[in-house]
Structure formats: C-alpha cells, structure tokens
Short mmCIF file of C-alpha atoms in Angstrom, two decimals:
data_model
loop_
_atom_site.label_atom_id
_atom_site.label_comp_id
_atom_site.label_asym_id
_atom_site.label_seq_id
_atom_site.Cartn_x
_atom_site.Cartn_y
_atom_site.Cartn_z
CA UNK O 23 8.60 -96.91 27.00
CA UNK O 24 9.45 -92.71 26.82
CA UNK O 25 12.77 -91.98 24.72
CA UNK O 26 15.75 -89.89 26.85
CA UNK O 27 13.76 -86.81 24.77
CA UNK O 28 9.49 -87.63 25.89
CA UNK O 29 8.83 -89.67 22.41
CA UNK O 30 7.42 -93.21 21.83
CA UNK O 31 10.59 -94.35 20.70
CA UNK O 32 12.91 -97.96 20.75
CA UNK O 33 10.17 -99.83 17.65
CA UNK O 34 11.78 -99.93 13.91
CA UNK O 35 8.35 -100.59 12.83
CA UNK O 36 6.67 -96.99 14.10
CA UNK O 37 9.77 -95.52 11.09
CA UNK O 38 8.68 -95.35 7.53
CA UNK O 39 10.74 -96.13 4.60
CA UNK O 40 11.95 -93.13 3.01
CA UNK O 41 11.89 -93.92 -1.28
CA UNK O 42 13.82 -92.47 -3.10
CA UNK O 43 12.31 -92.53 -7.35
CA UNK O 44 13.60 -91.12 -10.60
CA UNK O 45 16.05 -89.31 -8.85
CA UNK O 46 17.76 -86.51 -11.28
CA UNK O 47 21.24 -83.81 -10.07
CA UNK O 48 24.09 -82.63 -12.21
CA UNK O 49 25.91 -80.89 -10.59
CA UNK O 50 28.30 -78.34 -13.84
CA UNK O 51 28.07 -80.02 -16.67
CA UNK O 52 28.38 -83.13 -14.57
CA UNK O 53 25.71 -85.66 -14.26
CA UNK O 54 26.09 -87.12 -10.55
CA UNK O 55 22.26 -89.06 -10.59
CA UNK O 56 20.10 -90.27 -13.86
CA UNK O 57 16.16 -92.36 -12.79
CA UNK O 58 17.78 -92.77 -9.52
CA UNK O 59 15.92 -94.72 -7.19
CA UNK O 60 16.38 -95.85 -3.67
CA UNK O 61 13.97 -97.20 -0.53
CA UNK O 62 15.96 -96.85 2.66
CA UNK O 63 14.42 -98.44 5.46
CA UNK O 64 13.49 -97.38 8.77
CA UNK O 65 14.64 -97.98 11.81
CA UNK O 66 17.97 -99.46 10.31
CA UNK O 67 21.12 -98.14 9.25
CA UNK O 68 21.61 -97.64 5.68
CA UNK O 69 25.47 -97.58 4.67
CA UNK O 70 25.99 -96.36 1.24
CA UNK O 71 29.88 -96.83 0.15
CA UNK O 72 31.34 -95.92 -3.39
CA UNK O 73 34.50 -93.89 -5.12
CA UNK O 74 35.68 -90.40 -4.06
CA UNK O 75 32.65 -88.00 -6.35
CA UNK O 76 30.09 -91.04 -6.92
CA UNK O 77 27.86 -89.33 -5.45
CA UNK O 78 26.93 -90.23 -1.78
CA UNK O 79 27.14 -86.60 -0.37
CA UNK O 80 25.29 -85.22 -2.58
CA UNK O 81 22.15 -88.28 -1.89
CA UNK O 82 23.36 -87.38 2.20
CA UNK O 83 22.60 -82.93 0.65
CA UNK O 84 18.76 -84.26 -1.13
CA UNK O 85 17.53 -85.80 1.73
CA UNK O 86 18.42 -83.04 4.13
CA UNK O 87 16.78 -80.53 1.71
CA UNK O 88 20.58 -78.41 1.15
CA UNK O 89 21.19 -79.27 -2.56
CA UNK O 90 18.03 -78.72 -5.19
CA UNK O 91 17.19 -82.10 -7.11
CA UNK O 92 14.92 -84.06 -9.73
CA UNK O 93 12.19 -86.96 -8.70
CA UNK O 94 11.01 -87.95 -5.36
CA UNK O 95 11.84 -88.31 -1.67
CA UNK O 96 9.50 -89.23 0.07
CA UNK O 97 8.41 -89.65 4.01
CA UNK O 98 11.50 -87.74 4.36
CA UNK O 99 10.94 -86.62 8.26
CA UNK O 100 10.27 -83.31 9.22
CA UNK O 101 13.55 -82.86 11.23
CA UNK O 102 16.55 -84.53 9.90
CA UNK O 103 19.69 -85.03 12.87
CA UNK O 104 23.69 -84.47 10.28
CA UNK O 105 26.64 -85.69 11.71
CA UNK O 106 29.41 -84.41 9.38
CA UNK O 107 32.79 -84.87 8.39
CA UNK O 108 34.14 -81.91 10.63
CA UNK O 109 32.08 -82.06 13.87
CA UNK O 110 30.75 -77.82 13.07
CA UNK O 111 31.02 -76.82 16.74
CA UNK O 112 30.33 -72.88 16.74
CA UNK O 113 33.37 -72.01 18.76
CA UNK O 114 31.92 -69.30 20.52
CA UNK O 115 29.57 -71.81 22.17
CA UNK O 116 30.16 -74.29 24.98
CA UNK O 117 28.96 -78.27 24.59
CA UNK O 118 26.94 -77.64 26.45
CA UNK O 119 25.64 -74.42 24.80
CA UNK O 120 25.62 -75.67 20.97
CA UNK O 121 23.57 -78.89 22.23
CA UNK O 122 21.27 -76.69 23.43
CA UNK O 123 21.74 -74.41 20.43
CA UNK O 124 20.19 -77.17 17.64
CA UNK O 125 16.87 -77.47 20.56
CA UNK O 126 16.39 -74.65 20.95
CA UNK O 127 12.55 -74.10 23.03
CA UNK O 128 12.83 -77.79 23.34
CA UNK O 129 16.25 -77.32 25.86
CA UNK O 130 16.07 -79.38 29.10
CA UNK O 131 19.00 -79.36 31.19
CA UNK O 132 18.45 -82.70 32.81
CA UNK O 133 18.39 -83.91 29.43
CA UNK O 134 21.07 -82.34 27.78
CA UNK O 135 23.12 -83.48 30.62
CA UNK O 136 22.50 -86.93 30.01
CA UNK O 137 23.14 -87.44 27.00
CA UNK O 138 26.84 -85.68 27.39
CA UNK O 139 26.76 -88.50 30.06
CA UNK O 140 26.17 -91.58 27.64
CA UNK O 141 28.93 -89.87 25.36
CA UNK O 142 31.32 -89.93 28.28
CA UNK O 143 31.69 -85.43 28.18
CA UNK O 144 29.72 -84.40 30.90
CA UNK O 145 33.14 -83.15 32.27
CA UNK O 146 33.14 -81.26 29.66
CA UNK O 147 30.05 -79.38 29.81
CA UNK O 148 31.53 -76.06 30.24
CA UNK O 149 34.68 -76.70 27.96
CA UNK O 150 34.89 -74.41 24.40
CA UNK O 151 35.40 -76.61 20.94
CA UNK O 152 39.18 -75.26 21.41
CA UNK O 153 39.67 -76.85 24.05
CA UNK O 154 38.60 -79.92 22.82
CA UNK O 155 40.84 -83.12 21.31
CA UNK O 156 39.25 -84.28 17.24
CA UNK O 157 37.61 -86.87 19.53
CA UNK O 158 35.61 -85.52 22.07
CA UNK O 159 34.79 -82.95 19.49
CA UNK O 160 32.96 -84.90 17.02
CA UNK O 161 31.92 -87.25 19.82
CA UNK O 162 29.53 -83.37 20.77
CA UNK O 163 28.98 -83.96 17.33
CA UNK O 164 26.80 -87.34 17.92
CA UNK O 165 25.49 -85.85 20.67
CA UNK O 166 24.15 -82.98 19.70
CA UNK O 167 22.32 -85.70 17.01
CA UNK O 168 21.15 -88.25 19.26
CA UNK O 169 20.28 -84.81 21.35
CA UNK O 170 18.15 -83.49 18.78
CA UNK O 171 14.21 -85.33 18.40
CA UNK O 172 14.46 -85.97 14.71
CA UNK O 173 13.85 -88.91 13.81
CA UNK O 174 16.54 -89.78 10.91
CA UNK O 175 20.73 -89.59 11.50
CA UNK O 176 22.35 -89.02 7.91
CA UNK O 177 26.61 -89.12 8.61
CA UNK O 178 29.09 -88.07 6.41
CA UNK O 179 32.28 -90.05 7.24
CA UNK O 180 32.31 -88.80 10.50
CA UNK O 181 34.92 -91.13 11.27
CA UNK O 182 37.43 -90.28 8.34
CA UNK O 183 39.80 -87.65 10.31
CA UNK O 184 39.96 -90.09 14.15
CA UNK O 185 43.25 -93.10 14.54
CA UNK O 186 41.47 -96.69 14.61
CA UNK O 187 41.07 -96.95 18.33
CA UNK O 188 39.03 -93.72 18.33
CA UNK O 189 37.25 -95.04 15.40
CA UNK O 190 35.80 -98.11 17.23
CA UNK O 191 34.93 -96.15 20.73
CA UNK O 192 32.96 -93.74 18.75
CA UNK O 193 31.79 -96.44 16.61
CA UNK O 194 30.84 -98.24 19.78
CA UNK O 195 28.91 -95.13 21.29
CA UNK O 196 27.16 -94.18 18.68
CA UNK O 197 25.62 -97.70 18.59
CA UNK O 198 24.86 -96.79 22.33
CA UNK O 199 22.74 -94.02 21.62
CA UNK O 200 21.20 -95.61 18.18
CA UNK O 201 20.16 -98.22 20.44
CA UNK O 202 17.85 -96.90 22.48
CA UNK O 203 15.37 -95.28 19.92
CA UNK O 204 16.50 -97.15 16.55
CA UNK O 205 16.11 -94.36 14.94
CA UNK O 206 17.28 -94.07 10.32
CA UNK O 207 20.22 -93.89 10.19
CA UNK O 208 22.09 -93.00 6.61
CA UNK O 209 25.68 -92.97 6.57
CA UNK O 210 28.50 -92.84 4.81
CA UNK O 211 31.89 -94.19 3.92
CA UNK O 212 34.76 -94.84 2.00
CA UNK O 213 35.98 -97.66 4.56
CA UNK O 214 34.36 -101.55 4.25
CA UNK O 215 35.77 -101.32 8.44
CA UNK O 216 33.55 -98.71 8.91
CA UNK O 217 30.84 -99.45 6.99
CA UNK O 218 30.54 -103.36 8.50
CA UNK O 219 30.54 -102.16 11.43
CA UNK O 220 27.74 -99.89 11.46
CA UNK O 221 25.30 -100.33 9.19
CA UNK O 222 22.76 -103.03 8.80
CA UNK O 223 22.68 -102.97 5.22
CA UNK O 224 25.04 -101.84 2.73
CA UNK O 225 25.10 -99.78 -1.18
CA UNK O 226 28.38 -99.52 -3.43
CA UNK O 227 27.33 -96.89 -5.91
CA UNK O 228 28.75 -96.89 -9.29
CA UNK O 229 27.96 -94.12 -11.75
CA UNK O 230 25.25 -92.56 -10.49
CA UNK O 231 23.78 -96.07 -10.86
CA UNK O 232 23.01 -98.80 -7.21
CA UNK O 233 25.98 -101.32 -8.82
CA UNK O 234 25.94 -104.09 -5.58
CA UNK O 235 22.85 -103.79 -2.42
CA UNK O 236 23.58 -106.24 1.03
CA UNK O 237 21.90 -107.26 4.21
CA UNK O 238 23.78 -108.00 7.13
CA UNK O 239 22.62 -109.97 9.45
CA UNK O 240 23.20 -109.03 13.31
CA UNK O 241 22.92 -106.53 15.84
CA UNK O 242 25.60 -103.68 15.05
CA UNK O 243 28.27 -102.79 16.50
CA UNK O 244 30.23 -105.78 14.86
CA UNK O 245 33.17 -106.69 16.45
CA UNK O 246 36.62 -104.87 14.37
CA UNK O 247 38.71 -107.14 12.35
CA UNK O 248 36.43 -110.34 13.09
CA UNK O 249 36.34 -113.01 10.02
CA UNK O 250 32.70 -111.78 8.18
CA UNK O 251 31.24 -112.03 5.22
CA UNK O 252 29.41 -109.04 4.25
CA UNK O 253 32.88 -107.07 4.96
CA UNK O 254 33.89 -110.02 2.33
CA UNK O 255 31.09 -109.15 0.01
CA UNK O 256 31.76 -105.28 0.12
CA UNK O 257 34.85 -105.22 -0.12
CA UNK O 258 34.21 -107.01 -3.86
CA UNK O 259 30.08 -105.07 -4.39
CA UNK O 260 33.76 -101.72 -4.40
CA UNK O 261 36.57 -103.98 -5.90
CA UNK O 262 33.78 -104.48 -8.34
CA UNK O 263 34.07 -107.90 -8.62
CA UNK O 264 30.84 -110.62 -8.87
CA UNK O 265 29.21 -111.31 -5.72
CA UNK O 266 31.10 -114.72 -4.33
CA UNK S 7 57.09 -65.46 27.00
CA UNK S 8 53.75 -63.85 27.99
CA UNK S 9 55.58 -60.80 30.36
CA UNK S 10 57.76 -60.39 27.69
CA UNK S 11 55.05 -60.17 24.99
CA UNK S 12 53.38 -57.82 26.83
CA UNK S 13 56.20 -55.76 27.52
CA UNK S 14 57.38 -55.18 23.99
CA UNK S 15 53.75 -54.29 22.76
CA UNK S 16 53.84 -51.47 25.31
CA UNK S 17 57.45 -49.99 24.93
CA UNK S 18 56.90 -50.33 20.95
CA UNK S 19 54.25 -48.19 20.84
CA UNK S 20 56.53 -45.30 23.89
CA UNK S 21 59.13 -45.00 21.74
CA UNK S 22 57.21 -44.44 18.57
CA UNK S 23 55.38 -41.12 20.82
CA UNK S 24 58.68 -40.32 22.33
CA UNK S 25 60.22 -40.25 18.37
CA UNK S 26 57.76 -38.14 17.47
CA UNK S 27 58.39 -35.95 20.83
CA UNK S 28 61.88 -35.69 19.51
CA UNK S 29 61.36 -34.51 16.40
CA UNK S 30 58.81 -32.42 16.98
CA UNK S 31 61.47 -31.17 19.37
CA UNK S 32 63.91 -30.97 16.95
CA UNK S 33 61.93 -29.85 14.42
CA UNK S 34 60.55 -26.85 16.86
CA UNK S 35 64.59 -25.72 17.83
CA UNK S 36 65.30 -25.57 14.47
CA UNK S 37 62.35 -23.03 13.50
CA UNK S 38 62.63 -20.87 16.38
CA UNK S 39 59.26 -19.20 16.06
CA UNK S 40 56.15 -20.61 18.65
CA UNK S 41 53.77 -18.80 15.75
CA UNK S 42 54.24 -21.19 13.01
CA UNK S 43 55.61 -24.28 15.87
CA UNK S 44 55.53 -24.36 19.02
CA UNK S 45 57.87 -26.99 21.51
CA UNK S 46 56.26 -29.84 22.94
CA UNK S 47 56.84 -28.11 26.02
CA UNK S 48 55.21 -25.48 25.36
CA UNK S 49 52.25 -27.00 23.62
CA UNK S 50 51.78 -28.97 26.64
CA UNK S 51 51.24 -25.76 28.97
CA UNK S 52 49.39 -25.62 27.08
CA UNK S 53 47.39 -28.43 26.54
CA UNK S 54 47.54 -28.54 30.68
CA UNK S 55 46.61 -25.33 31.39
CA UNK S 56 43.42 -26.25 29.77
CA UNK S 57 42.75 -28.17 32.44
CA UNK S 58 41.32 -25.56 34.52
CA UNK S 59 39.32 -24.46 32.21
CA UNK S 60 34.79 -25.24 32.26
CA UNK S 61 34.49 -23.99 28.65
CA UNK S 62 37.17 -26.41 27.37
CA UNK S 63 35.44 -29.47 29.36
CA UNK S 64 32.10 -28.62 28.50
CA UNK S 65 33.51 -28.78 24.48
CA UNK S 66 35.39 -32.27 25.15
CA UNK S 67 31.12 -33.33 26.32
CA UNK S 68 29.94 -31.99 23.76
CA UNK S 69 32.76 -33.48 21.05
CA UNK S 70 32.40 -36.70 22.62
CA UNK S 71 28.72 -37.45 22.79
CA UNK S 72 27.71 -35.66 19.37
CA UNK S 73 30.59 -38.31 18.07
CA UNK S 74 28.27 -41.31 19.74
CA UNK S 75 25.87 -40.45 18.78
CA UNK S 76 26.72 -39.88 15.30
CA UNK S 77 28.58 -43.37 15.41
CA UNK S 78 25.55 -45.26 16.61
CA UNK S 79 23.19 -44.25 14.28
CA UNK S 80 26.17 -45.04 11.71
CA UNK S 81 26.52 -48.58 13.52
CA UNK S 82 22.81 -49.80 14.07
CA UNK S 83 22.11 -49.71 10.59
CA UNK S 84 25.66 -50.91 8.99
CA UNK S 85 25.04 -53.76 10.87
CA UNK S 86 21.76 -54.10 9.14
CA UNK S 87 22.80 -53.69 5.80
CA UNK S 88 26.32 -56.35 6.30
CA UNK S 89 23.52 -58.54 7.15
CA UNK S 90 21.23 -58.34 4.44
CA UNK S 91 22.99 -57.89 1.89
CA UNK S 92 25.07 -61.85 2.99
CA UNK S 93 21.55 -63.01 2.97
CA UNK S 94 19.32 -61.34 0.33
CA UNK S 95 21.24 -61.14 -3.15
CA UNK S 96 18.93 -58.74 -4.77
CA UNK S 97 19.60 -56.81 -1.08
CA UNK S 98 22.93 -56.57 -1.65
CA UNK S 99 21.96 -55.48 -5.49
CA UNK S 100 20.89 -52.66 -3.76
CA UNK S 101 22.76 -51.76 -1.31
CA UNK S 102 26.45 -51.27 -2.57
CA UNK S 103 25.18 -48.97 -5.39
CA UNK S 104 24.01 -46.20 -2.82
CA UNK S 105 27.46 -47.24 -0.63
CA UNK S 106 29.70 -46.28 -3.66
CA UNK S 107 27.74 -42.89 -4.07
CA UNK S 108 28.33 -41.82 -0.57
CA UNK S 109 32.11 -43.30 -0.70
CA UNK S 110 31.97 -41.17 -4.33
CA UNK S 111 31.19 -37.57 -3.12
CA UNK S 112 33.78 -36.18 -1.26
CA UNK S 113 33.67 -35.84 2.47
CA UNK S 114 34.52 -31.92 2.02
CA UNK S 115 31.40 -30.67 -0.02
CA UNK S 116 28.89 -33.15 2.36
CA UNK S 117 31.07 -31.31 5.13
CA UNK S 118 30.12 -28.22 3.43
CA UNK S 119 26.72 -28.87 2.19
CA UNK S 120 25.30 -30.54 4.98
CA UNK S 121 26.83 -26.54 6.61
CA UNK S 122 24.44 -24.67 4.70
CA UNK S 123 21.40 -26.52 5.04
CA UNK S 124 21.37 -28.15 8.90
CA UNK S 125 21.54 -26.24 12.02
CA UNK S 126 25.28 -26.98 13.57
CA UNK S 127 25.11 -28.56 16.05
CA UNK S 128 23.43 -31.39 13.89
CA UNK S 129 25.34 -31.63 10.85
CA UNK S 130 29.29 -32.39 11.79
CA UNK S 131 27.51 -35.59 13.86
CA UNK S 132 25.69 -36.15 9.73
CA UNK S 133 28.56 -35.66 8.62
CA UNK S 134 30.05 -38.29 10.55
CA UNK S 135 27.85 -40.59 9.35
CA UNK S 136 27.38 -40.08 5.89
CA UNK S 137 31.66 -40.78 5.93
CA UNK S 138 31.71 -43.85 8.95
CA UNK S 139 28.56 -45.70 7.56
CA UNK S 140 30.08 -47.10 4.32
CA UNK S 141 33.43 -47.46 5.83
CA UNK S 142 31.49 -49.57 9.08
CA UNK S 143 29.28 -50.73 6.52
CA UNK S 144 31.81 -52.68 4.59
CA UNK S 145 34.71 -53.83 7.33
CA UNK S 146 30.57 -55.29 8.88
CA UNK S 147 30.21 -57.22 5.49
CA UNK S 148 33.42 -58.71 5.38
CA UNK S 149 33.21 -60.31 8.91
CA UNK S 150 29.17 -61.28 8.08
CA UNK S 151 31.05 -62.95 4.87
CA UNK S 152 33.99 -64.65 7.32
CA UNK S 153 31.26 -66.74 8.79
CA UNK S 154 32.18 -70.35 8.23
CA UNK S 155 29.14 -71.46 5.78
CA UNK S 156 29.24 -74.95 6.90
CA UNK S 157 27.97 -73.57 10.51
CA UNK S 158 25.25 -72.05 8.63
CA UNK S 159 24.28 -75.17 6.67
CA UNK S 160 24.54 -77.07 9.16
CA UNK S 161 22.26 -74.44 11.51
CA UNK S 162 19.74 -74.94 8.53
CA UNK S 163 19.43 -78.74 9.21
CA UNK S 164 19.24 -78.50 12.52
CA UNK S 165 16.77 -75.80 12.03
CA UNK S 166 17.32 -73.16 14.29
CA UNK S 167 15.45 -70.25 13.80
CA UNK S 168 16.66 -67.05 12.29
CA UNK S 169 16.57 -65.25 16.44
CA UNK S 170 18.92 -67.53 17.53
CA UNK S 171 21.24 -67.83 14.99
CA UNK S 172 21.78 -64.02 14.70
CA UNK S 173 21.90 -64.05 18.23
CA UNK S 174 23.67 -67.28 18.88
CA UNK S 175 26.19 -67.73 15.37
CA UNK S 176 26.13 -64.04 13.27
CA UNK S 177 26.95 -61.46 15.61
CA UNK S 178 29.36 -63.62 18.18
CA UNK S 179 31.15 -64.43 15.42
CA UNK S 180 30.88 -61.43 13.63
CA UNK S 181 32.41 -59.71 16.61
CA UNK S 182 36.64 -59.79 16.24
CA UNK S 183 35.59 -57.32 13.10
CA UNK S 184 32.80 -55.52 14.48
CA UNK S 185 34.82 -54.45 17.14
CA UNK S 186 37.82 -53.65 15.39
CA UNK S 187 35.86 -52.09 12.28
CA UNK S 188 34.09 -49.94 15.51
CA UNK S 189 37.43 -49.08 17.13
CA UNK S 190 39.36 -47.82 13.54
CA UNK S 191 36.04 -46.13 13.35
CA UNK S 192 34.85 -44.53 15.93
CA UNK S 193 38.16 -43.01 16.14
CA UNK S 194 38.15 -41.38 12.01
CA UNK S 195 34.53 -40.51 13.44
CA UNK S 196 36.49 -38.05 16.17
CA UNK S 197 38.22 -36.65 13.74
CA UNK S 198 35.55 -36.16 11.09
CA UNK S 199 33.18 -34.53 13.84
CA UNK S 200 36.01 -32.53 15.64
CA UNK S 201 37.02 -30.83 11.19
CA UNK S 202 32.80 -30.08 10.23
CA UNK S 203 33.00 -28.32 13.65
CA UNK S 204 35.04 -26.33 13.04
CA UNK S 205 34.31 -25.10 9.16
CA UNK S 206 30.37 -25.19 10.84
CA UNK S 207 31.72 -22.66 13.79
CA UNK S 208 29.80 -24.63 16.58
CA UNK S 209 30.11 -23.34 19.67
CA UNK S 210 31.11 -25.30 22.73
CA UNK S 211 33.57 -27.56 20.83
CA UNK S 212 36.39 -28.40 20.11
CA UNK S 213 36.19 -28.57 16.75
CA UNK S 214 35.51 -24.25 16.81
CA UNK S 215 37.88 -23.76 19.51
CA UNK S 216 40.56 -25.01 17.49
CA UNK S 217 39.26 -22.60 15.05
CA UNK S 218 39.24 -19.48 17.01
CA UNK S 219 43.24 -20.26 18.39
CA UNK S 220 44.21 -20.38 14.35
CA UNK S 221 42.03 -17.33 14.08
CA UNK S 222 44.58 -15.55 16.95
CA UNK S 223 47.65 -17.25 16.29
CA UNK S 224 47.98 -19.33 19.25
CA UNK S 225 49.57 -21.67 18.10
CA UNK S 226 50.72 -23.74 20.98
CA UNK S 227 47.16 -23.32 22.40
CA UNK S 228 46.31 -25.41 17.96
CA UNK S 229 48.12 -27.77 18.96
CA UNK S 230 47.48 -28.30 23.07
CA UNK S 231 43.55 -28.74 21.75
CA UNK S 232 45.43 -31.13 18.40
CA UNK S 233 47.32 -33.68 21.62
CA UNK S 234 43.56 -33.65 23.21
CA UNK S 235 42.29 -34.66 20.10
CA UNK S 236 44.72 -37.22 19.39
CA UNK S 237 44.41 -38.71 23.27
CA UNK S 238 40.64 -38.67 23.44
CA UNK S 239 40.57 -40.71 20.30
CA UNK S 240 43.26 -43.40 21.32
CA UNK S 241 41.79 -44.20 24.34
CA UNK S 242 38.66 -44.68 22.36
CA UNK S 243 40.13 -46.54 19.92
CA UNK S 244 41.79 -48.68 23.04
CA UNK S 245 38.45 -48.40 25.64
CA UNK S 246 36.49 -49.97 22.43
CA UNK S 247 39.04 -52.78 21.35
CA UNK S 248 40.21 -53.92 25.73
CA UNK S 249 35.27 -54.54 25.63
CA UNK S 250 35.75 -56.78 22.26
CA UNK S 251 38.44 -58.01 24.03
CA UNK S 252 36.54 -59.17 27.22
CA UNK S 253 33.55 -59.61 24.93
CA UNK S 254 35.42 -62.70 22.74
CA UNK S 255 36.41 -64.74 25.49
CA UNK S 256 36.21 -67.88 22.85
CA UNK S 257 38.65 -66.82 20.47
#
C-alpha cells in the first residue's frame, strides 16, 4: 500500500544506510570532528546524544548540506525533512500555507489536511503561527516534515522547550506518523528519557568521537519512565561510566 | 482600551497642527505685513480660492503623476538591488559604492545639471529618481536583512523554489519595511519634484505656480500652494501606511 503521499513506503529494507566516512569539521580554531565515521541505519530512528558543543547539530547540518565538511557522506536521499528546535514557521502564512510552502507543485489540499488531521490540527489550518501555542506550532513543524516527501527526517532537539506532558504527546504523534512510512530519522537530544522513548539506537558523542553506540530492542514509542536497560545504558554512557 | 488608544493617536496630531497654526497666527499678527507673512486665514482663503481654478487641478495632476512614475522608477530597482545585494556578496560590493556615489552628489547640483540636459517636464522626475533611489535602497536593504535567517535556512532544506521564496518569504517579510520606506520616500519624492519643477519652470505644475507667486510677491498664494503640497504629501503617506496595514494582516 502507498503512503499518504503516494510513495510505496513502510518497508525499512528499502531505505539505504547512510554512511559518514572520515568526516572532518572545524569551526574557527576548534576541531569538532576528525576522521569521524558512522553508519546510520535506514528506516530506523537513530538518536545522537552528548554534551553541548559536542557536534550533534553540526552532524545534522552536514547531513542536510547546510555546512561544509571534509570526508564523504553517502546515500543521503535528495529530499530531507528537518524538524528544528524552534518551529521555523513563516509568520505570514497560515498553518495550511506553511505546509503548502514546502510542498510547492506537489501540494494537494486533501493530503495536507490528512496530515494535519493526524497531528490533531485540522481545525487550525487557517490559523496564523502567532495564534498557536508552542506545542501546536511544533506539531505543525512535525506535520510539515511528514507531509514533505522525504526519505530522511532530521530532528534537532524538537522537544527541548516543551513540558513533559506535551513532550510525551508529541513523541506519540511523531511515532504515529513515522510508523506509516518508516523513514530514516536522525534525532538529536541531550535528554536520555527522550532518547529512550523515541529511538532504536543511541549514539553518544564525546570530543568528536563515538563514546557509546547502544542498540535498543522493541518498538517506539516506549513508555515514559518505565524501567529499561536501554535508558540505563544511555545514562551510563552520558556519565562516562563503563557498561554494567 | 483600543478606542482610547485610537483617540490618543488622533488627538496628538490635531494638537500639533493647531499649535503650528497658532504660532503662525501670532507671528503674522506680530509682523503685521501680509507680504512677508500672511495670516493663516488669508492663506486658507487663497487655498480655497484655488479650488475653483482648473489650472490648479491640472498642476496638482501633473505634479502627482510626475511623483508617481518617478517613485515607481526608484522603487522597482531599489527592491531588485536590495535583493541582489543581500543574496550575492559581490553584487553588494558593486552596488554599495554606486549608491554611496549617488548619495554624495549634492541634490542642487543634480537639479541644475538635469535642467540643462533634460526637458523641464522630465527633469523633475529624474531628479526625484536620483535622490529617492538611494534612500529607498537603504531602507529596503534593511528590510531584506531583517528577514529571519532561520526561515531562509528552512526554505533551503526543503528545497523551496526561488520564485516561491521571493513571493512567500522575502516580499511578505520585507513588507513592513517596504511600506514604511515607501511612505516616507513618497512624501519626500513629492517635495523633491515640486522643488525641481520650481527651478526648471515646468509648465502647469505646483512648483512653477509657486515660482510665479514668489516672483509676483503673492505671498498668500505661495502659502496656499505650500498648504496644498503638505496635504498631498501627508495624504499620500497616510494612504501608503493604510494599504500597508491592510496587506500585513498577519503582523
């Protein structure tokens, strides 16, 4: 069965792994990455964690070709969706208009309304961003990412400014949409709980190197606060402790 | 609260105009020579007397038409240059010295040189274009620079076409600056056109009518024409701001 936008999705096998090989990146005098390599599994959600300034957002920006780098990144799909930390909605366009803006010629009213329905914002289609709450605006940003026919979704701490209740609801909304197509997703956060709830694999970065690479079992979203070995391992890696 | 705010917004300009007229009236009384300073009532009488003269309306029409097309000829390249300068570093390196050069040429020299070179009907418009263009370019450049770089980055990630970006991101977000710059720019444009008309002796224009009034020492007519110019300028500025407010509903 085709997805909301007519692509034959849903099979993770179709999504190629993205390979970062010997990546080098400097900012002024600071070296962020030196001979860094990582393989991102297609059709899964990979979470990047680490302290502030460890290069998580830089890695997303390299994947999105927003910043130059040395080395090779292969199998990056031509179309990418990006959910930023802030919603980045055009203030002069309505909720519907903001989604239509990124779709261009591919825009179809029914399909846009369908994705808005899924994020429970169909009733706000004609509202301007200033009329939305923070959570609603971030839901529009998620809807825009899924409405856009991409094969890779990048997320840069999209839930960091939200309260816990809203965060859990948005993670549910994200997972509901993600499961329809199983697009490859790379998710940056510094919150172990978010990583545990919303990823299949957690990569902890430290000093431009991979400090820990932890794979999880089971499906997303995971229940908030439930005991989990995956979360424990993430926290241990963040604290720089050895594996139990 | 809204009504109170609107009332305050109306009352203050009325008070300022009333204070100007009062000061003018007191000065006219003190001087007591209408050849030097006619009273507000004499000037207003002369102003209303013009209403019945076809030549006055023809002059208003000609001056306004000249102001309008010279403004359009400044407005369009100012937007294009502002967008180019913002988008391409090398374009800015070429445009900025060019603008600095135009800006540094004294307005009076431009007027006098163009009067020699051009037809008196065209010269005032060209003067206005040369003087207004750098002003509009600066305010439009500031408007382009104020566009949120994060929205530009988002548009790049989602591969939004340039046409779509100009139409939905750049122009609407520049709109507040465009309307503000245009409102003050158009008002200045009218004044420049009138000044150049007076110096070029452009027939059937407000500027030439002012020139004749001054030559014939009809000071109250000169004041009446000045009132007409002020009203034109204020009404145009207000109309542009009103259109701006209607267009920028999302603000």
